[in-house]
XYZ file of C-alpha atoms in Angstrom:
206
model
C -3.013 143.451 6.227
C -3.259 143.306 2.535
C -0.611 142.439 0.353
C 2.032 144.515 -0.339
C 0.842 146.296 -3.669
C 4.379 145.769 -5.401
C 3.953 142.190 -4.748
C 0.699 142.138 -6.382
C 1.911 143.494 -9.369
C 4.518 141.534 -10.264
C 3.174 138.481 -9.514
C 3.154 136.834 -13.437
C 0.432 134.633 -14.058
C -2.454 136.272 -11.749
C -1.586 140.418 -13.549
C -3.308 141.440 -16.170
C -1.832 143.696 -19.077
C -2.412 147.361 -21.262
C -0.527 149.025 -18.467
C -2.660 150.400 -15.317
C 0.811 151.131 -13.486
C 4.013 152.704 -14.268
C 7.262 152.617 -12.831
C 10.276 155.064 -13.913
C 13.363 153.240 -13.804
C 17.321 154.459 -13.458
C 20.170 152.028 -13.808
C 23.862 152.678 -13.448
C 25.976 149.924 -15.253
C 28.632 148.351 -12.330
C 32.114 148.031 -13.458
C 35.376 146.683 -11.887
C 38.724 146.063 -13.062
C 36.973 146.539 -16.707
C 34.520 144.010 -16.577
C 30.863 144.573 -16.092
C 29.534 142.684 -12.586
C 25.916 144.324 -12.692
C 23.742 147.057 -12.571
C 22.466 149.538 -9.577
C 18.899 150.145 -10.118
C 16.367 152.427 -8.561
C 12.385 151.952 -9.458
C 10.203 155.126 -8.794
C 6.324 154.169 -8.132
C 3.783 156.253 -9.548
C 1.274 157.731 -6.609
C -1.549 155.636 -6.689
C 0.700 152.866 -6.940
C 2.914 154.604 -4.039
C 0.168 155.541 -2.051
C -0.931 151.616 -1.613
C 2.378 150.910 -0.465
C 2.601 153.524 2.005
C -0.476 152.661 3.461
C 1.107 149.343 4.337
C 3.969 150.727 5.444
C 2.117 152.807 7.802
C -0.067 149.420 9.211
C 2.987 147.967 9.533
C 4.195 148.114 13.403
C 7.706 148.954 14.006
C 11.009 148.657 12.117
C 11.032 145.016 11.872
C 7.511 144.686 10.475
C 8.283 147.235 7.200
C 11.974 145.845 6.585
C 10.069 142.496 6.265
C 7.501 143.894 3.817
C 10.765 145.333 1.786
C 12.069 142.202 1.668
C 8.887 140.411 0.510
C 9.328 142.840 -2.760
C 12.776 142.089 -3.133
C 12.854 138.346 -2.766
C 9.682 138.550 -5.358
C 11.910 140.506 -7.453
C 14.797 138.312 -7.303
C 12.846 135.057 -8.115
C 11.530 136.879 -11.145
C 15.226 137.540 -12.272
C 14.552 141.519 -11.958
C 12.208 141.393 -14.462
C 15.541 142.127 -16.196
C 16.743 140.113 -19.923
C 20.054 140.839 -20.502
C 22.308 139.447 -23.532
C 25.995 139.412 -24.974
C 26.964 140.399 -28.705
C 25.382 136.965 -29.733
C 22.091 136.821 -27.991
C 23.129 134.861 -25.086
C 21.321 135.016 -22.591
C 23.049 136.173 -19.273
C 22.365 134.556 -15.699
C 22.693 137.093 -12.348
C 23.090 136.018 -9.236
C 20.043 135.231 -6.919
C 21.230 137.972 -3.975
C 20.285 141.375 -4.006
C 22.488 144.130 -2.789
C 22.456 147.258 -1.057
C 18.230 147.638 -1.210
C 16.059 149.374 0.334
C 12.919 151.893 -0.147
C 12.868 155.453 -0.117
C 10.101 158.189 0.138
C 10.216 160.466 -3.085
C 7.326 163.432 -2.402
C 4.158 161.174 -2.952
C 6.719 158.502 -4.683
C 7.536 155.160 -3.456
C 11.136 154.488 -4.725
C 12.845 151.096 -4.815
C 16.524 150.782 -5.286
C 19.026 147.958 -5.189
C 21.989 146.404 -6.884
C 21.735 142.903 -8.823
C 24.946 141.454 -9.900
C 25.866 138.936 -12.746
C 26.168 135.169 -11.771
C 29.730 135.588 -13.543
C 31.773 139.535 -14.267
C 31.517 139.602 -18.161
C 34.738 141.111 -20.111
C 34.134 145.136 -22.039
C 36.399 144.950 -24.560
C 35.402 143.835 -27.634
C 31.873 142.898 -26.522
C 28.580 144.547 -26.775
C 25.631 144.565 -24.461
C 21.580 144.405 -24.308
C 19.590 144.713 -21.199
C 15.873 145.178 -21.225
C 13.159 145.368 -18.505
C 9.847 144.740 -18.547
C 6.871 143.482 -16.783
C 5.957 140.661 -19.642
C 1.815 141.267 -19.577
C 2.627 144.537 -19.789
C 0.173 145.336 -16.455
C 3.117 147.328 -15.723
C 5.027 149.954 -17.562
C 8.957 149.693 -16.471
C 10.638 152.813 -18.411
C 13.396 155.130 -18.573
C 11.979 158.700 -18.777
C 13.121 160.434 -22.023
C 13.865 163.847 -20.487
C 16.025 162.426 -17.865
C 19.472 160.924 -17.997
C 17.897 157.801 -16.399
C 20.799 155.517 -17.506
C 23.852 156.611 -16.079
C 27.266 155.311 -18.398
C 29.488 157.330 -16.343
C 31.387 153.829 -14.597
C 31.881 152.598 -18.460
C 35.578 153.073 -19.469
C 36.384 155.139 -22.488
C 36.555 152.098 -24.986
C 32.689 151.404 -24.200
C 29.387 153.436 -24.849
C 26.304 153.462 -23.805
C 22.251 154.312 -25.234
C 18.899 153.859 -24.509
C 16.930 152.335 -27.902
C 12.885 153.151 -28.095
C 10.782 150.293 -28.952
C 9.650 150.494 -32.702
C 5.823 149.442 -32.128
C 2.752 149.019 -34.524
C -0.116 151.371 -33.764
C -1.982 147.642 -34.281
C -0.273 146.681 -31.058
C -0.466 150.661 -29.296
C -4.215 149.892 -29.990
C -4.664 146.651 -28.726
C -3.022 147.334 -25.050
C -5.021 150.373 -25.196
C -8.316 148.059 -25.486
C -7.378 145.809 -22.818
C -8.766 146.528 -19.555
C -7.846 145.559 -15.846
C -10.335 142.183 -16.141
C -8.515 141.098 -19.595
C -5.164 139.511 -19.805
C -3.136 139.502 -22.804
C -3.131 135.891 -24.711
C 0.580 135.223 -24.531
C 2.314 137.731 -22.235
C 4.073 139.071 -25.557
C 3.263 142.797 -25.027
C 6.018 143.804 -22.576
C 8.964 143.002 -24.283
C 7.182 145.016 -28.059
C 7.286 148.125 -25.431
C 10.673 148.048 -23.709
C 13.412 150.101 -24.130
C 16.741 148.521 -24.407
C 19.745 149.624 -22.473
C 22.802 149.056 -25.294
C 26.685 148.522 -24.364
C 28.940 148.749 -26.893
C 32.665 148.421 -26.089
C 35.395 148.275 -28.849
């Protein structure tokens, strides 16, 4: 069986950029007792992406045999820290823990859809403190976004001291141009392109 096509993707090092795969993302911030612990996250594939996967799935015999190809994802996932870069008012950069919770896969139409929780290696205090998470595949093989004309970051768990907003990557038509150029045999020189095209997920509590 070939591997997993999520796997593939984000393996860094052996992807190559511009993006030839896109994945829609929604996160829900995670708060208790007013301190932020993590984020629930779901990751929507797009079909041809999907439709590798669920041709695994279906090779796959029995239960056992696609909750291990799940897992694969996730604990690829995991050691690549969520492909998630997340920082405190002074550009800290914050640590999660190494478990992920509450995953699984779903079928979405022709979708694949991902979802799990990951959780920061220490609960970080609202008030007075402002956030900055931002995901991204870093050779930019993949595009990881929040689609504009959904509400794909839900704020609701924040209390009323905090707020929340997405932030759109200001980016050079130089640098639209050049991912445009590359194709799937080229790899971008320093893995730079990823972070110039993500969105940022902002927290601002008073």
């Amino acid at each position: 069986m070939k591997k997993l096509l999520l796997l593939s993707l984000f393996y860094t090092g052996t992807v190559f950029a511009h993006p030839h795969a896109f994945i829609e993302m929604q996160t829900k911030p995670l708060v208790e007792q007013n301190q932020l612990v993590g984020f629930s996250t779901k990751w929507t594939l797009d079909e041809a992406s999907s439709s590798a996967v669920l041709y695994d799935m279906r090779q796959a015999r029995g239960e056992a045999a696609q909750q291990k190809l799940v897992d694969e994802v996730m604990n690829n996932v995991v050691n690549e820290h969520y492909f998630s870069y997340f920082f405190d008012r002074n550009n800290n950069k914050i640590k999660y823990k190494k478990q992920v919770k509450n995953y699984g896969v779903n079928k979405e139409g022709a979708k694949v859809q991902y979802y799990f929780d990951f959780l920061l290696a220490q609960p970080k205090q609202l008030e007075n403190n402002e956030f900055t998470l931002m995901t991204y595949d870093r050779t930019y093989y993949v595009s990881m976004y929040y689609p504009e004309e959904k509400s794909a970051v839900d704020f609701s768990g924040l209390p009323t001291n905090c707020k929340g907003h997405i932030e759109a990557p200001n980016i050079d038509e130089k640098i639209r141009s050049y991912a445009a150029s590359l194709d799937k045999t080229q790899k971008d020189e320093d893995d730079s392109l990823g972070v110039m095209f993500a969105q940022r997920v902002k927290i601002q509590c008073e």
